């Protein structure tokens, strides 16, 4: 319990995640497409959501990506409307750890309640990602968002494909989930 409390404290004190440092030109389709693969926080979160979806929802693997992308777009809408939320960067960094935990413990047929709670958590934290990126968007914001969503979807698909490829190897699942968790903690401490 003490380790969990220390980890949560570190996450809440997190510095800005690598992709959200501000000051960058964030306008247009190409920049939107490049952005998700530049920040470790985004790559890790998207792969983890894809991994979770691939492990926990083999027949409905698209649900995790759909929940994330819809909530990220909604969060971007809030950002474009000028709505702000506290602890956005901490939420983004926390999402990496949380999504890593989901990937680590995911099981097919894990129960409707656990699946619904996992999808809700994915959506809540995805809104932080969308809000942060909308707050950074300048100029051609809608093409930026379209590019960002397209590559986000591709990263989800990569995670799903990876999960399906190693689904029968529990050690690989635990190793990937653990690596994402550890990376999220390192991001929080950076």
mmCIF file of C-alpha atoms in Angstrom:
data_model
loop_
_atom_site.group_PDB
_atom_site.id
_atom_site.type_symbol
_atom_site.label_atom_id
_atom_site.label_comp_id
_atom_site.label_asym_id
_atom_site.label_seq_id
_atom_site.Cartn_x
_atom_site.Cartn_y
_atom_site.Cartn_z
ATOM 1 C CA UNK A 1 0.000 0.000 0.000
ATOM 2 C CA UNK A 2 2.907 2.319 0.777
ATOM 3 C CA UNK A 3 4.407 1.737 -2.681
ATOM 4 C CA UNK A 4 1.063 2.544 -4.299
ATOM 5 C CA UNK A 5 0.760 5.761 -2.268
ATOM 6 C CA UNK A 6 4.302 6.827 -3.251
ATOM 7 C CA UNK A 7 3.635 6.047 -6.913
ATOM 8 C CA UNK A 8 0.406 8.069 -6.897
ATOM 9 C CA UNK A 9 2.148 10.985 -5.168
ATOM 10 C CA UNK A 10 4.893 10.938 -7.807
ATOM 11 C CA UNK A 11 2.329 10.861 -10.591
ATOM 12 C CA UNK A 12 0.407 13.814 -9.193
ATOM 13 C CA UNK A 13 3.619 15.805 -8.946
ATOM 14 C CA UNK A 14 4.564 14.920 -12.509
ATOM 15 C CA UNK A 15 6.213 17.416 -14.753
ATOM 16 C CA UNK A 16 4.701 17.914 -18.205
ATOM 17 C CA UNK A 17 4.676 14.732 -20.241
ATOM 18 C CA UNK A 18 7.204 14.729 -23.064
ATOM 19 C CA UNK A 19 4.707 15.432 -25.843
ATOM 20 C CA UNK A 20 3.073 18.346 -24.008
ATOM 21 C CA UNK A 21 5.828 20.799 -23.294
ATOM 22 C CA UNK A 22 4.216 23.628 -25.251
ATOM 23 C CA UNK A 23 5.868 26.047 -27.577
ATOM 24 C CA UNK A 24 5.711 23.782 -30.612
ATOM 25 C CA UNK A 25 4.011 24.493 -33.906
ATOM 26 C CA UNK A 26 0.860 22.381 -33.628
ATOM 27 C CA UNK A 27 -1.146 23.115 -36.724
ATOM 28 C CA UNK A 28 -2.163 21.036 -39.720
ATOM 29 C CA UNK A 29 -2.582 17.418 -40.735
ATOM 30 C CA UNK A 30 1.089 16.407 -40.997
ATOM 31 C CA UNK A 31 2.009 17.828 -37.595
ATOM 32 C CA UNK A 32 -1.068 16.119 -36.137
ATOM 33 C CA UNK A 33 0.045 12.824 -37.638
ATOM 34 C CA UNK A 34 3.584 13.191 -36.313
ATOM 35 C CA UNK A 35 2.678 14.269 -32.810
ATOM 36 C CA UNK A 36 1.469 10.920 -31.409
ATOM 37 C CA UNK A 37 4.716 9.163 -32.229
ATOM 38 C CA UNK A 38 6.984 11.894 -30.833
ATOM 39 C CA UNK A 39 5.910 11.695 -27.183
ATOM 40 C CA UNK A 40 6.628 8.565 -25.178
ATOM 41 C CA UNK A 41 3.520 9.183 -23.076
ATOM 42 C CA UNK A 42 1.237 8.958 -26.075
ATOM 43 C CA UNK A 43 2.924 5.956 -27.704
ATOM 44 C CA UNK A 44 2.877 4.000 -24.439
ATOM 45 C CA UNK A 45 -0.733 4.890 -23.597
ATOM 46 C CA UNK A 46 -1.998 3.958 -27.073
ATOM 47 C CA UNK A 47 -0.105 0.681 -27.189
ATOM 48 C CA UNK A 48 -1.382 -0.196 -23.712
ATOM 49 C CA UNK A 49 -5.013 0.491 -24.657
ATOM 50 C CA UNK A 50 -4.536 -1.661 -27.746
ATOM 51 C CA UNK A 51 -2.934 -4.420 -25.680
ATOM 52 C CA UNK A 52 -5.786 -4.336 -23.169
ATOM 53 C CA UNK A 53 -8.363 -4.454 -25.955
ATOM 54 C CA UNK A 54 -6.598 -7.340 -27.666
ATOM 55 C CA UNK A 55 -6.320 -9.372 -24.457
ATOM 56 C CA UNK A 56 -9.616 -8.554 -22.734
ATOM 57 C CA UNK A 57 -11.942 -8.174 -25.723
ATOM 58 C CA UNK A 58 -10.825 -10.597 -28.429
ATOM 59 C CA UNK A 59 -14.189 -10.388 -30.231
ATOM 60 C CA UNK A 60 -14.776 -6.676 -29.618
ATOM 61 C CA UNK A 61 -11.168 -5.507 -29.724
ATOM 62 C CA UNK A 62 -12.156 -2.150 -31.227
ATOM 63 C CA UNK A 63 -14.013 -1.000 -28.080
ATOM 64 C CA UNK A 64 -10.959 0.282 -26.211
ATOM 65 C CA UNK A 65 -9.747 2.304 -29.184
ATOM 66 C CA UNK A 66 -13.243 3.622 -29.869
ATOM 67 C CA UNK A 67 -13.717 4.696 -26.237
ATOM 68 C CA UNK A 68 -10.321 6.372 -26.181
ATOM 69 C CA UNK A 69 -10.687 8.186 -29.481
ATOM 70 C CA UNK A 70 -14.244 9.390 -28.788
ATOM 71 C CA UNK A 71 -13.261 10.703 -25.353
ATOM 72 C CA UNK A 72 -10.055 12.239 -26.708
ATOM 73 C CA UNK A 73 -12.082 14.078 -29.355
ATOM 74 C CA UNK A 74 -14.544 15.210 -26.659
ATOM 75 C CA UNK A 75 -11.642 16.419 -24.508
ATOM 76 C CA UNK A 76 -10.280 18.304 -27.502
ATOM 77 C CA UNK A 77 -13.715 19.877 -27.947
ATOM 78 C CA UNK A 78 -13.578 21.074 -24.340
ATOM 79 C CA UNK A 79 -10.127 22.504 -24.955
ATOM 80 C CA UNK A 80 -11.229 24.295 -28.126
ATOM 81 C CA UNK A 81 -14.154 25.722 -26.140
ATOM 82 C CA UNK A 82 -11.738 27.142 -23.569
ATOM 83 C CA UNK A 83 -12.607 24.707 -20.770
ATOM 84 C CA UNK A 84 -9.688 23.817 -18.570
ATOM 85 C CA UNK A 85 -9.184 21.010 -16.081
ATOM 86 C CA UNK A 86 -6.667 20.778 -13.253
ATOM 87 C CA UNK A 87 -3.871 18.221 -13.287
ATOM 88 C CA UNK A 88 -4.063 17.514 -17.036
ATOM 89 C CA UNK A 89 -0.387 16.550 -17.298
ATOM 90 C CA UNK A 90 -0.629 14.394 -14.182
ATOM 91 C CA UNK A 91 -3.686 12.738 -15.704
ATOM 92 C CA UNK A 92 -1.779 11.995 -18.902
ATOM 93 C CA UNK A 93 1.174 10.508 -17.051
ATOM 94 C CA UNK A 94 -1.154 8.553 -14.777
ATOM 95 C CA UNK A 95 -2.904 7.184 -17.847
ATOM 96 C CA UNK A 96 0.301 5.459 -18.946
ATOM 97 C CA UNK A 97 0.581 3.660 -15.601
ATOM 98 C CA UNK A 98 -3.140 2.851 -15.409
ATOM 99 C CA UNK A 99 -3.321 1.575 -18.979
ATOM 100 C CA UNK A 100 -0.188 -0.500 -18.323
ATOM 101 C CA UNK A 101 -1.941 -2.047 -15.319
ATOM 102 C CA UNK A 102 -4.991 -2.798 -17.462
ATOM 103 C CA UNK A 103 -2.770 -4.486 -20.071
ATOM 104 C CA UNK A 104 -0.994 -6.439 -17.334
ATOM 105 C CA UNK A 105 -4.143 -7.890 -15.737
ATOM 106 C CA UNK A 106 -6.474 -8.175 -18.756
ATOM 107 C CA UNK A 107 -8.156 -11.523 -19.274
ATOM 108 C CA UNK A 108 -10.651 -12.634 -21.919
ATOM 109 C CA UNK A 109 -14.149 -12.795 -20.484
ATOM 110 C CA UNK A 110 -13.113 -10.759 -17.439
ATOM 111 C CA UNK A 111 -16.707 -9.805 -16.683
ATOM 112 C CA UNK A 112 -18.985 -7.037 -17.859
ATOM 113 C CA UNK A 113 -18.454 -4.890 -14.761
ATOM 114 C CA UNK A 114 -14.670 -4.933 -15.011
ATOM 115 C CA UNK A 115 -14.832 -4.283 -18.750
ATOM 116 C CA UNK A 116 -17.220 -1.337 -18.295
ATOM 117 C CA UNK A 117 -15.056 0.141 -15.522
ATOM 118 C CA UNK A 118 -11.936 -0.278 -17.670
ATOM 119 C CA UNK A 119 -13.594 1.415 -20.652
ATOM 120 C CA UNK A 120 -14.782 4.263 -18.404
ATOM 121 C CA UNK A 121 -11.260 4.757 -17.026
ATOM 122 C CA UNK A 122 -9.851 4.718 -20.562
ATOM 123 C CA UNK A 123 -12.374 7.378 -21.595
ATOM 124 C CA UNK A 124 -11.738 9.626 -18.581
ATOM 125 C CA UNK A 125 -7.985 9.631 -19.080
ATOM 126 C CA UNK A 126 -8.320 9.966 -22.860
ATOM 127 C CA UNK A 127 -10.120 13.259 -22.289
ATOM 128 C CA UNK A 128 -6.935 14.585 -20.649
ATOM 129 C CA UNK A 129 -4.964 13.663 -23.770
ATOM 130 C CA UNK A 130 -7.493 15.454 -25.993
ATOM 131 C CA UNK A 131 -7.660 18.526 -23.776
ATOM 132 C CA UNK A 132 -3.873 18.891 -23.685
ATOM 133 C CA UNK A 133 -3.556 18.651 -27.436
ATOM 134 C CA UNK A 134 -6.404 21.058 -28.108
ATOM 135 C CA UNK A 135 -4.818 23.576 -25.747
ATOM 136 C CA UNK A 136 -1.628 23.381 -27.817
ATOM 137 C CA UNK A 137 -3.346 23.516 -31.213
ATOM 138 C CA UNK A 138 -2.886 26.635 -33.284
ATOM 139 C CA UNK A 139 -3.983 27.592 -36.771
ATOM 140 C CA UNK A 140 -5.406 24.619 -38.674
ATOM 141 C CA UNK A 141 -6.656 22.829 -35.562
ATOM 142 C CA UNK A 142 -9.189 20.482 -37.183
ATOM 143 C CA UNK A 143 -6.686 18.931 -39.639
ATOM 144 C CA UNK A 144 -4.290 18.629 -36.681
ATOM 145 C CA UNK A 145 -6.948 16.741 -34.721
ATOM 146 C CA UNK A 146 -7.757 14.527 -37.740
ATOM 147 C CA UNK A 147 -4.088 13.596 -38.158
ATOM 148 C CA UNK A 148 -3.720 13.007 -34.451
ATOM 149 C CA UNK A 149 -6.772 10.728 -34.359
ATOM 150 C CA UNK A 150 -5.629 8.751 -37.416
ATOM 151 C CA UNK A 151 -2.221 7.935 -35.969
ATOM 152 C CA UNK A 152 -3.715 7.317 -32.527
ATOM 153 C CA UNK A 153 -5.940 4.693 -34.144
ATOM 154 C CA UNK A 154 -2.925 3.148 -35.853
ATOM 155 C CA UNK A 155 -1.087 2.894 -32.518
ATOM 156 C CA UNK A 156 -4.153 1.220 -30.985
ATOM 157 C CA UNK A 157 -4.170 -1.269 -33.853
ATOM 158 C CA UNK A 158 -0.471 -1.984 -33.303
ATOM 159 C CA UNK A 159 -1.197 -2.787 -29.651
ATOM 160 C CA UNK A 160 -4.134 -5.005 -30.618
ATOM 161 C CA UNK A 161 -2.014 -6.874 -33.170
ATOM 162 C CA UNK A 162 0.757 -7.330 -30.621
ATOM 163 C CA UNK A 163 -1.711 -8.665 -28.036
ATOM 164 C CA UNK A 164 -3.191 -11.108 -30.509
ATOM 165 C CA UNK A 165 0.254 -12.268 -31.532
ATOM 166 C CA UNK A 166 1.338 -13.102 -27.983
ATOM 167 C CA UNK A 167 -2.049 -13.785 -26.333
ATOM 168 C CA UNK A 168 -1.163 -17.354 -25.457
ATOM 169 C CA UNK A 169 2.078 -16.291 -23.775
ATOM 170 C CA UNK A 170 1.188 -14.929 -20.344
ATOM 171 C CA UNK A 171 4.773 -13.988 -19.601
ATOM 172 C CA UNK A 172 4.895 -11.703 -22.662
ATOM 173 C CA UNK A 173 1.690 -9.979 -21.550
ATOM 174 C CA UNK A 174 3.053 -9.450 -18.043
ATOM 175 C CA UNK A 175 6.381 -8.212 -19.412
ATOM 176 C CA UNK A 176 4.736 -5.682 -21.742
ATOM 177 C CA UNK A 177 2.297 -4.449 -19.091
ATOM 178 C CA UNK A 178 5.098 -4.199 -16.540
ATOM 179 C CA UNK A 179 7.354 -2.332 -18.960
ATOM 180 C CA UNK A 180 4.603 0.198 -19.695
ATOM 181 C CA UNK A 181 3.948 0.682 -15.966
ATOM 182 C CA UNK A 182 7.654 1.191 -15.267
ATOM 183 C CA UNK A 183 7.938 3.612 -18.177
ATOM 184 C CA UNK A 184 4.969 5.599 -16.886
ATOM 185 C CA UNK A 185 6.564 5.883 -13.447
ATOM 186 C CA UNK A 186 9.814 7.058 -15.077
ATOM 187 C CA UNK A 187 7.872 9.653 -17.071
ATOM 188 C CA UNK A 188 6.348 10.889 -13.820
ATOM 189 C CA UNK A 189 9.742 11.215 -12.230
ATOM 190 C CA UNK A 190 11.355 12.942 -15.227
#
